[in-house]
Short mmCIF file of C-alpha atoms and ligand atoms in Angstrom, two decimals:
data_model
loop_
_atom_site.label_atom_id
_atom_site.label_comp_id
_atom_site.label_asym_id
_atom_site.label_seq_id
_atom_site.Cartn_x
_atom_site.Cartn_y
_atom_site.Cartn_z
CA UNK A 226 20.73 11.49 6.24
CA UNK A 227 22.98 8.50 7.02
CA UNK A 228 21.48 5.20 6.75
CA UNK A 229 25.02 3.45 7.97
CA UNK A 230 24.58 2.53 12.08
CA UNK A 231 25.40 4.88 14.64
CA UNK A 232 28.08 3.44 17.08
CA UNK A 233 25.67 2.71 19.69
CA UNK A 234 24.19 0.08 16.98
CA UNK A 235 20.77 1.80 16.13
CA UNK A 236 19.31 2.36 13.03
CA UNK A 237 17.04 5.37 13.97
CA UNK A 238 14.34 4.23 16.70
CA UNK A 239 15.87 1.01 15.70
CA UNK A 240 18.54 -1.82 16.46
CA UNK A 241 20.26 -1.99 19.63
CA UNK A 242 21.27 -5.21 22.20
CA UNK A 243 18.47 -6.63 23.69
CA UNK A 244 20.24 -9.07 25.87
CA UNK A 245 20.25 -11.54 28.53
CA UNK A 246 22.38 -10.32 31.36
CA UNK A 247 24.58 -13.29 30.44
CA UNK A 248 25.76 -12.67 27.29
CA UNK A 249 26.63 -8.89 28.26
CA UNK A 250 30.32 -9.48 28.42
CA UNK A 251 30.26 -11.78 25.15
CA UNK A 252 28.25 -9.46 23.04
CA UNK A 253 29.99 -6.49 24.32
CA UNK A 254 33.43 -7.87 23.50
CA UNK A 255 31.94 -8.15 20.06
CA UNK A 256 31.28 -4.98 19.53
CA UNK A 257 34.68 -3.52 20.97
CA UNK A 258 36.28 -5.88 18.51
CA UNK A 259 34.38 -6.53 15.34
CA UNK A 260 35.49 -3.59 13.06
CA UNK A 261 38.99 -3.79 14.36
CA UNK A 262 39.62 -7.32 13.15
CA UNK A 263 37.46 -6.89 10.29
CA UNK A 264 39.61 -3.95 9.34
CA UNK A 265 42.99 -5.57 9.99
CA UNK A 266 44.96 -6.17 6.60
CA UNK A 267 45.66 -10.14 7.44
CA UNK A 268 41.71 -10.63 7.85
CA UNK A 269 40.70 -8.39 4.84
CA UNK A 270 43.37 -10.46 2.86
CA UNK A 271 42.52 -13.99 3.92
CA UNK A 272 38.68 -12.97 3.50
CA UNK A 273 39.16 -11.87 0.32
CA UNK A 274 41.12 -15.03 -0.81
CA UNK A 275 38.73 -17.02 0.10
CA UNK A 276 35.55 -15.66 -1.16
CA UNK A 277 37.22 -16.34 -4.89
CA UNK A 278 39.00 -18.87 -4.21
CA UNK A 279 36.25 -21.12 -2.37
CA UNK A 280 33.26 -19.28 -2.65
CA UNK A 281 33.54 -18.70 -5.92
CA UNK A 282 33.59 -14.67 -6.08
CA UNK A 283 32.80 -12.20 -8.18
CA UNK A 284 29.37 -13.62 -8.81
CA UNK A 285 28.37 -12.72 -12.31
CA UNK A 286 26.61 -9.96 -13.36
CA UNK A 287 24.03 -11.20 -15.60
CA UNK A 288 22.28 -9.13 -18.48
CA UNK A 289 18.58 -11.25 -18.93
CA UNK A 290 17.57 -10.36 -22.12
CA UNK A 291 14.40 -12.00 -22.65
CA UNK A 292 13.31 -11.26 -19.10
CA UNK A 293 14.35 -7.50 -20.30
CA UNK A 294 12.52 -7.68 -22.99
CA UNK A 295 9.58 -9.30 -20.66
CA UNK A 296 9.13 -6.07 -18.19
CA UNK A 297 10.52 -3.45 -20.77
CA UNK A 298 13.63 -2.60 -18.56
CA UNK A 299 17.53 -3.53 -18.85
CA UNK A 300 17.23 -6.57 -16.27
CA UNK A 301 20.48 -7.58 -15.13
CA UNK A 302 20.26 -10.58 -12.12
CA UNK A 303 23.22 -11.09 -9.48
CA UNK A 304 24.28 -14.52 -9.23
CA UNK A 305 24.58 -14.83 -6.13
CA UNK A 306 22.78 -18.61 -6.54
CA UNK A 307 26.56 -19.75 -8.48
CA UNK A 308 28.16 -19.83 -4.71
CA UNK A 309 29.34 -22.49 -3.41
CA UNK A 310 26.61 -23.70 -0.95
CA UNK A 311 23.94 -22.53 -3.54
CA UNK A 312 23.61 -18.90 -1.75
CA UNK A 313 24.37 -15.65 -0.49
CA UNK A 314 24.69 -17.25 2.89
CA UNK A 315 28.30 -18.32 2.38
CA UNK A 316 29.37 -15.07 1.98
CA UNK A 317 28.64 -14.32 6.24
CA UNK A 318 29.76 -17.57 7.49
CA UNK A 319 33.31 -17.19 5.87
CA UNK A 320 33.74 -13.47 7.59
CA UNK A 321 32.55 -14.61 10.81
CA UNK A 322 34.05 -18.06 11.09
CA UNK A 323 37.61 -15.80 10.39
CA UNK A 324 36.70 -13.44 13.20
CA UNK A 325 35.63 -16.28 15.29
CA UNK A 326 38.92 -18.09 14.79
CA UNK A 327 40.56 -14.79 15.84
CA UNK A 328 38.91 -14.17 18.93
CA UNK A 329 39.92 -17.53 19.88
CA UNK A 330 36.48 -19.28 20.54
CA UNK A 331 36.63 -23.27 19.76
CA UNK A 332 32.65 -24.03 19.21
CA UNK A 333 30.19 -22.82 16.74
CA UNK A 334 26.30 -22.49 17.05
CA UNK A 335 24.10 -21.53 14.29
CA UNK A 336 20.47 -21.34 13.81
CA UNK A 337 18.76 -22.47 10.36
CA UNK A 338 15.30 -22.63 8.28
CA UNK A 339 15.73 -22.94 4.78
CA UNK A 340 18.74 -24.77 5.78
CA UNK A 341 20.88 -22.83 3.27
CA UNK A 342 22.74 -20.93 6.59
CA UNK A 343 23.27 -24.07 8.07
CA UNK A 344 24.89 -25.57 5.21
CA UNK A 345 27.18 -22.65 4.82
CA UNK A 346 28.02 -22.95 8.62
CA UNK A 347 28.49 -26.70 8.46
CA UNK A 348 30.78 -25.90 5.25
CA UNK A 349 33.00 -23.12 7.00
CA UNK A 350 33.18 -25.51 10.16
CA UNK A 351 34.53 -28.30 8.14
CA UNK A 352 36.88 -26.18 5.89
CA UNK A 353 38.42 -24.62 9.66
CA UNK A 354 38.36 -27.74 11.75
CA UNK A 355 35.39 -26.67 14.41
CA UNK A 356 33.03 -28.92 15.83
CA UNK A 357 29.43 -26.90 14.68
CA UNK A 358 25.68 -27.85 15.96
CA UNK A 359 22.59 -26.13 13.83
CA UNK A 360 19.75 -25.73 15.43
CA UNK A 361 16.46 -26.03 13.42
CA UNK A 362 12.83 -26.10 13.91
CA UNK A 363 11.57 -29.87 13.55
CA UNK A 364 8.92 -28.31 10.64
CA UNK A 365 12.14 -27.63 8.52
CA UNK A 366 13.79 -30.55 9.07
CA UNK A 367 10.97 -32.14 7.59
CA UNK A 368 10.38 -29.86 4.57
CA UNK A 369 14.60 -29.26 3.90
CA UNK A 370 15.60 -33.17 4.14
CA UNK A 371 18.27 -32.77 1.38
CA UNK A 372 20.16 -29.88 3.58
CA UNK A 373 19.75 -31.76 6.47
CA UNK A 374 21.48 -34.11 4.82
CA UNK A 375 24.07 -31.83 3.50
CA UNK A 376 24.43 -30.38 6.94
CA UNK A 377 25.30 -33.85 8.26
CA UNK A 378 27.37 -35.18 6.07
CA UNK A 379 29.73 -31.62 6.55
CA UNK A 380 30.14 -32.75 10.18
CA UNK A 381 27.84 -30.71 11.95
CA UNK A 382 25.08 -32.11 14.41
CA UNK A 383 21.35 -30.94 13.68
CA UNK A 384 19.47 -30.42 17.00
CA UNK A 385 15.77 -30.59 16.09
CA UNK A 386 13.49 -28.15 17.47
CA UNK A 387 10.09 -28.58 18.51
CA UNK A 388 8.62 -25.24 20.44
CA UNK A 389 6.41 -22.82 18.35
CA UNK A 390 5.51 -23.71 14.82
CA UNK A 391 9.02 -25.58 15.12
CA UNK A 392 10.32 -22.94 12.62
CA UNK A 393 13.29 -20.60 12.12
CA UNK A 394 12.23 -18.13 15.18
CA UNK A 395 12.22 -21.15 17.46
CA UNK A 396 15.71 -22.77 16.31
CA UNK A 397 17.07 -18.99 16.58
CA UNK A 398 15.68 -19.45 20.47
CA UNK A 399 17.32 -22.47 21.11
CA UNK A 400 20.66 -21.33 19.64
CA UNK A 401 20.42 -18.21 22.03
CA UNK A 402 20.05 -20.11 24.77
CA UNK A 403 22.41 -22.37 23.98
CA UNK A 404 25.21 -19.72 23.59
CA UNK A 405 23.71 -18.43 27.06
CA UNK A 406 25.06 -21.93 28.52
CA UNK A 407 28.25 -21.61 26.61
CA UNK A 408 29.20 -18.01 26.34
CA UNK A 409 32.99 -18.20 26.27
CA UNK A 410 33.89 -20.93 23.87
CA UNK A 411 31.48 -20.33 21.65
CA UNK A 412 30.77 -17.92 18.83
CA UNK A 413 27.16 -17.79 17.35
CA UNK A 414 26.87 -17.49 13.65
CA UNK A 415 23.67 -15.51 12.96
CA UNK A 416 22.78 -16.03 9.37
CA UNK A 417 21.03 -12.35 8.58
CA UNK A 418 21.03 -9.23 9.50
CA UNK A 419 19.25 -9.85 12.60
CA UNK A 420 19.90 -10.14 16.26
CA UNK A 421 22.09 -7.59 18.76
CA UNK A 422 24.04 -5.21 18.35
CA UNK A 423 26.96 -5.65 16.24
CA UNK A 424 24.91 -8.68 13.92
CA UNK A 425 23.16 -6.23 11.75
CA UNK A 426 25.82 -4.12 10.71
CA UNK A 427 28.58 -7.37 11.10
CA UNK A 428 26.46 -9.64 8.35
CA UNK A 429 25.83 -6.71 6.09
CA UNK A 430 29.46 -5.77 5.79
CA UNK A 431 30.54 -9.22 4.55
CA UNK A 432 27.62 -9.44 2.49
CA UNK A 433 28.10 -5.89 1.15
CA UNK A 434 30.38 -7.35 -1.31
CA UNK A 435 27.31 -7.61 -3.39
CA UNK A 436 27.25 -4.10 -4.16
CA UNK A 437 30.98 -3.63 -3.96
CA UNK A 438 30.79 -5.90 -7.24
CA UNK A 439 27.81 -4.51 -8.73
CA UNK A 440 29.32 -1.06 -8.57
CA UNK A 441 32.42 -2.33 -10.93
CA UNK A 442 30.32 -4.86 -13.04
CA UNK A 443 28.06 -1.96 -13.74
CA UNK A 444 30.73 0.26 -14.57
CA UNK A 445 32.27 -2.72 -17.52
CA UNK A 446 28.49 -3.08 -18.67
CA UNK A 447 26.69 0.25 -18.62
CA UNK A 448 29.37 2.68 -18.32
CA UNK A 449 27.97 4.02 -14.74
CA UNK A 450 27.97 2.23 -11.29
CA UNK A 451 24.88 2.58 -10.17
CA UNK A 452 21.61 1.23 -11.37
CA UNK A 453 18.23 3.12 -11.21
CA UNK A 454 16.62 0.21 -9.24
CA UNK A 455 18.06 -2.61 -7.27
CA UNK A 456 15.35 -5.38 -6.11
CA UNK A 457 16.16 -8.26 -3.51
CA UNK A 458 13.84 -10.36 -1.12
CA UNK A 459 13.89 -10.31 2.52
CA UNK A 460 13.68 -12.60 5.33
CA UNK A 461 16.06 -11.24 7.80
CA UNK A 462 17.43 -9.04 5.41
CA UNK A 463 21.20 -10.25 4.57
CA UNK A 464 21.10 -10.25 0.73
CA UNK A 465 19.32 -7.08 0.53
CA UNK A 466 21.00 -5.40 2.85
CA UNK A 467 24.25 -6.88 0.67
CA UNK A 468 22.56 -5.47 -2.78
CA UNK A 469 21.70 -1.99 -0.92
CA UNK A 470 24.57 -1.14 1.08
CA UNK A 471 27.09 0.91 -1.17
CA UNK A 472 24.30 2.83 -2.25
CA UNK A 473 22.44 3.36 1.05
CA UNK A 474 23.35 7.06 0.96
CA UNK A 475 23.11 7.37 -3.15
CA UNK A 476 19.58 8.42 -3.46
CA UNK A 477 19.89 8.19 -7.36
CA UNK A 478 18.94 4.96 -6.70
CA UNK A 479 15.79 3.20 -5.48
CA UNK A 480 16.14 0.40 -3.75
CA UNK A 481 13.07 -2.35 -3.36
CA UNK A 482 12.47 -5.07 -0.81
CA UNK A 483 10.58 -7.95 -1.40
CA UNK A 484 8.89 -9.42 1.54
CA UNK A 485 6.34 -12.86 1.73
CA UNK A 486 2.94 -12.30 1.63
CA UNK A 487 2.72 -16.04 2.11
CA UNK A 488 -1.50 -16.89 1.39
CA UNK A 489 -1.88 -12.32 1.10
CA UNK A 490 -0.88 -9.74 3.92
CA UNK A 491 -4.62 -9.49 4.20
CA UNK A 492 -5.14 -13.36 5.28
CA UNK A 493 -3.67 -14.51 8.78
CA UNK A 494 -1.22 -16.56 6.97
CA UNK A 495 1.59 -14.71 5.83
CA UNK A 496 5.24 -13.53 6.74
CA UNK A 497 5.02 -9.90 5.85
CA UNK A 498 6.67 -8.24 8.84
CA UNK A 499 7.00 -4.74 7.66
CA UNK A 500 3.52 -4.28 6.25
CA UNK A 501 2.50 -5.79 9.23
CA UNK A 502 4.67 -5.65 12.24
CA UNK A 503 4.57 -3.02 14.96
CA UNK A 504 8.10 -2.14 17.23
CA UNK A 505 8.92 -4.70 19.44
CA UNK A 506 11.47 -6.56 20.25
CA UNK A 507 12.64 -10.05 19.22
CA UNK A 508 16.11 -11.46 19.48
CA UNK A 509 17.52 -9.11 20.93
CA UNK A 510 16.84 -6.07 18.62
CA UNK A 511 14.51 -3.28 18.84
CA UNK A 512 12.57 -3.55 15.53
CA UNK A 513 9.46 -4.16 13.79
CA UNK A 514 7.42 -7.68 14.94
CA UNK A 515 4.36 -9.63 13.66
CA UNK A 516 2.66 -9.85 17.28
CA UNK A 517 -0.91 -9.72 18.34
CA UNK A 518 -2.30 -6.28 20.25
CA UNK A 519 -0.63 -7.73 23.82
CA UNK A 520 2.46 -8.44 22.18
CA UNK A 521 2.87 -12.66 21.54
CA UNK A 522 4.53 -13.16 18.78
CA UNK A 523 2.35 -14.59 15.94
CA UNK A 524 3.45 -16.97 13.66
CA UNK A 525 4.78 -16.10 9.83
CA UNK A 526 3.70 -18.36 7.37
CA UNK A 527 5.76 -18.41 3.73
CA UNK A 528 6.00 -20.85 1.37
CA UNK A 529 9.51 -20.38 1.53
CA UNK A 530 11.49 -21.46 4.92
CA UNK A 531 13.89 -18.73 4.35
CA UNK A 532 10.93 -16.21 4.56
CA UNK A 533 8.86 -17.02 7.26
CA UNK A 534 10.32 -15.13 9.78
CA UNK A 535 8.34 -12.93 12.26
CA UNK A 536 10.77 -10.10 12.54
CA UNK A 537 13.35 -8.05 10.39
CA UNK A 538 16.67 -6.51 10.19
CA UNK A 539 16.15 -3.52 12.12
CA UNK A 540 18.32 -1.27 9.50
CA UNK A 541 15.17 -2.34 6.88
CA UNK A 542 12.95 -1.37 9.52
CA UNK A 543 14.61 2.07 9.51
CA UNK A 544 15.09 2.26 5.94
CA UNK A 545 11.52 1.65 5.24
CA UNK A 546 10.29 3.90 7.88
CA UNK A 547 12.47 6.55 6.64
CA UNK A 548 10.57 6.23 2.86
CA UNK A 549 14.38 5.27 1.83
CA UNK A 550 13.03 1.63 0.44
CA UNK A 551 10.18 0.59 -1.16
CA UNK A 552 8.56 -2.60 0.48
CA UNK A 553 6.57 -4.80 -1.78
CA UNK A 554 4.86 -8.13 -1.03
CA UNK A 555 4.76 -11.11 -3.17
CA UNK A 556 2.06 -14.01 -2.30
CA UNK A 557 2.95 -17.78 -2.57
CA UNK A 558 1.23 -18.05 -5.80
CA UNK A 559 3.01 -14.76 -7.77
CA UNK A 560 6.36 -16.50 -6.47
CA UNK A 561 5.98 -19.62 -7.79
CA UNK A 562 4.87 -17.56 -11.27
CA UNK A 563 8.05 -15.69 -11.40
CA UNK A 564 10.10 -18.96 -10.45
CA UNK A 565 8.42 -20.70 -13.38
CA UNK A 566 8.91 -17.57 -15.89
CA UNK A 567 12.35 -17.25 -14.78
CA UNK A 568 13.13 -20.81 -15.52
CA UNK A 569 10.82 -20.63 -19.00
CA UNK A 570 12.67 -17.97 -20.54
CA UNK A 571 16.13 -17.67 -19.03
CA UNK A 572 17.02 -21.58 -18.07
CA UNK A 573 17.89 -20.42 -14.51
CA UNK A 574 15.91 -22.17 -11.51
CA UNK A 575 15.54 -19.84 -8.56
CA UNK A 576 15.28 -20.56 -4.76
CA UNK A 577 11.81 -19.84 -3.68
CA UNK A 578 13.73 -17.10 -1.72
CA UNK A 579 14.90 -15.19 -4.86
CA UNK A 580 11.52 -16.04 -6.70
CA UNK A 581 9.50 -12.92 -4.21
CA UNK A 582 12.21 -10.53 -5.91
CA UNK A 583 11.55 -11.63 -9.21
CA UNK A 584 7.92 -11.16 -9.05
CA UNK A 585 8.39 -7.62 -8.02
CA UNK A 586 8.90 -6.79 -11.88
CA UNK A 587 5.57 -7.47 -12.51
CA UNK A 588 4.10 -4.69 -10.08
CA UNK A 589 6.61 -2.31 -11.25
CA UNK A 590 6.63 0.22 -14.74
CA UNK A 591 10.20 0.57 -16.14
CA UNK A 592 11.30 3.33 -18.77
CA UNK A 593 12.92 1.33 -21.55
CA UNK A 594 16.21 2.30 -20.62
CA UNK A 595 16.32 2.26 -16.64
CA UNK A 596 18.76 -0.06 -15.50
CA UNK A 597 17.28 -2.47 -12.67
CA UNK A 598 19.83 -5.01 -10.76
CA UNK A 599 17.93 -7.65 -8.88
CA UNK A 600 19.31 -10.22 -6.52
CA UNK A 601 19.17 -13.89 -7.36
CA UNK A 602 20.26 -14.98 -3.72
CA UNK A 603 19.97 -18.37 -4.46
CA UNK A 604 19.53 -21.69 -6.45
CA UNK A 605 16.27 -23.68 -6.54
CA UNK A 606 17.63 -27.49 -5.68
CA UNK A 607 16.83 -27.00 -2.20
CA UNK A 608 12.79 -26.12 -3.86
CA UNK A 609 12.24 -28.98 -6.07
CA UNK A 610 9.62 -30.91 -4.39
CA UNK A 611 7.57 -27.62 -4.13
CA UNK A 612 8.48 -26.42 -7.87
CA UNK A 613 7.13 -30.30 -8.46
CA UNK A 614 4.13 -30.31 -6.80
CA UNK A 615 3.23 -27.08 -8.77
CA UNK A 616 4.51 -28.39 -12.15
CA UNK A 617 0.79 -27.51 -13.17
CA UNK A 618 1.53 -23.38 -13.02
CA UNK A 619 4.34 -24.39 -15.85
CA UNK A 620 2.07 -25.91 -17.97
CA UNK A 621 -0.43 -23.05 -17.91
CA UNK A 622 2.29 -20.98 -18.63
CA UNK A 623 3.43 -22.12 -21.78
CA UNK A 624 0.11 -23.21 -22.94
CA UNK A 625 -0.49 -19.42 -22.77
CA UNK A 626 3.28 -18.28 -24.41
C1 LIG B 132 18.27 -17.34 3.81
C2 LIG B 132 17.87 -16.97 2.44
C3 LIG B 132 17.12 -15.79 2.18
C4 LIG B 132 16.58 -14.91 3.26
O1 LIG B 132 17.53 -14.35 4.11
P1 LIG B 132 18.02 -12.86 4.02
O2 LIG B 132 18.85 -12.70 5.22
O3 LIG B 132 16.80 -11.98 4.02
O4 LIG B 132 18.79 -12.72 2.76
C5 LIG B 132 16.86 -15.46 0.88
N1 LIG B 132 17.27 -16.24 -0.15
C6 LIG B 132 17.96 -17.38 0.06
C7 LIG B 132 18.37 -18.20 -1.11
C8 LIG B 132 18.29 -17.78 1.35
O5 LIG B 132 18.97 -18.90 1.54
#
């Protein structure tokens, strides 16, 4: 089996381009054109130049040898927090602010929660001279004031949002129908692997240097390039599907996502979409959604912004379906554990993001010498006034060591 998109842009049962009549001829000019430029030797050169020269690229390869020790497994975490912008985020906005530039649109739209994609558009607007507006929900705003800040002082205008639980679904509405208004200046920078038909496969093929770079760091550190296990959280999907995608087809290895079980999948608070979502559609993809028996969308709850999403990428949604990835769920309280441990025994502070993924390796058992690769998508500044507020958990922690 092929886990790679078909040209019509599904992923099984999945995918496709759910679209307003509108943004046919945008879209669809998109997809005639995406892998063409993407493929062209000028864009694969000036990408590639600026992912290390900016970005910051490779990301290490880090062996964690207490955390190893820990779990009884060789550990080895993927930087992907040393980026500039603090994420994995900056790795999509570079590709598609290049292919944006080269289809000639002028304007940029992008939709936020965390605020870690909006940063990372605001940064990629500022380094190519665009005028950028970020859309995100008015609950962020008020729970990510530093990248708001950030996101300002770049250049780039924040347009609250207040419809919904004013989170990232509703400031990914208001950027679609903003790009409805303004569908031939502007390109939309979708920060996962969500949305129509070409997004999903678009986002993970410039985050998909993740595994092109695990593959060779592998091969300097354990004398093969693949691991037995990769592990990465998902929201929308982008740094998983970025971890995963070189080894999609290699079933040697087993790949785990990490969603948020936010307060427990069991409890009505929680952002587990593919434990818990049924097919639907939402932004413009056919995939799996957290909606109620007549189909309104209900609302995610996470204790991370970047989680609490009510849909997913719908090439997860096919890869769990097809048994090809192991979905796990991490509650609130067994992220903030892992984010604590981390920082305890390794001096590394993890976005709340990253922290799901980490507390995977407690509900796994490891032989001694399997080799496990998980995905630190990001830094924990943006977190610091939850890590605070939780400061408690740390203490108990040690008290315990
Ligand atoms: C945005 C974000 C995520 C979630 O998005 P994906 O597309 O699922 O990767 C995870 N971690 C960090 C640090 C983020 O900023």
């Amino acid at each position: 089996m092929d886990f790679h998109v078909t040209d019509k842009g599904y992923y099984g049962t999945f995918g496709g381009a759910y679209i307003p009549e509108i943004l046919y001829a945008n879209v669809e000019r998109l997809r005639e054109t995406y892998l063409h430029i993407i493929g062209e030797e000028s864009f694969r050169k000036e990408f590639r130049a600026l992912l290390r020269d900016y970005a910051g690229r490779p990301s290490p390869l880090y062996f964690a040898a207490r955390l190893s020790q820990k779990y009884g497994a060789r550990i080895y975490l993927k930087r992907e927090d040393l980026n500039h912008t603090g994420s994995h985020k900056i790795n999509n906005t570079i590709g598609q602010i290049l292919l944006a530039r080269r289809m000639g649109k002028t304007r940029i739209i992008a939709e936020t929660g965390a605020g870690q994609h909006g940063v990372a558009a605001a940064t990629v607007c500022a380094l190519m001279n665009m005028p950028c507006v970020v859309y995100m929900g008015a609950t962020d705003i008020a729970r990510q004031a530093l990248n708001v800040r950030k996101i300002e002082m770049l250049g780039a205008e924040v347009r609250p949002v207040s419809s919904g639980n004013k989170t990232l679904k509703d400031a990914t509405n208001e950027a679609i129908r903003d790009w409805c208004c303004n569908p031939a200046d502007t390109h939309y920078i979708i920060g996962s692997t969500v949305g129509p038909h070409p997004y999903p496969d678009m986002v993970a093929r410039f985050q998909s240097i993740i595994s092109e770079e695990i593959r060779v760091q592998l091969m300097e550190r354990e004398g093969r390039d693949y691991p037995d296990y990769l592990i990465a959280c998902v929201g929308g999907g982008s740094n998983a599907a970025g971890t995963f995608y070189h080894y999609l087809n290699d079933l040697r290895v087993q790949m785990i996502a990490v969603e948020a079980a936010g307060r427990g999948i069991d409890t009505t608070e929680s952002a587990a979409t593919i434990h818990l979502g049924r097919e639907g559609i939402i932004h413009g993809s056919r995939t799996l959604v957290m909606q109620t028996k007549d189909g309104q969308i209900i609302e995610p709850y996470s204790i991370s912004a970047g989680l609490d999403y009510p849909g997913i990428g719908p090439m997860h949604a096919w890869l769990a379906a097809a048994k090809r990835l192991e979905v796990l769920a991490a509650t609130d309280d067994e992220a903030l554990h892992a984010a604590f441990e981390l920082t305890a025994i390794e001096g590394i502070i993890p976005a709340l993001e990253s922290a799901h993924a980490l507390a995977a390796l407690a509900m796994k058992t490891f032989r001694p010498d399997d080799v496990v690769v998980l995905t630190i998508s990001g830094r924990g500044d943006k977190d610091m006034e939850t890590y605070a507020a939780h400061f408690r958990i740390s203490r108990d922690m040690s008290k315990n060591k």
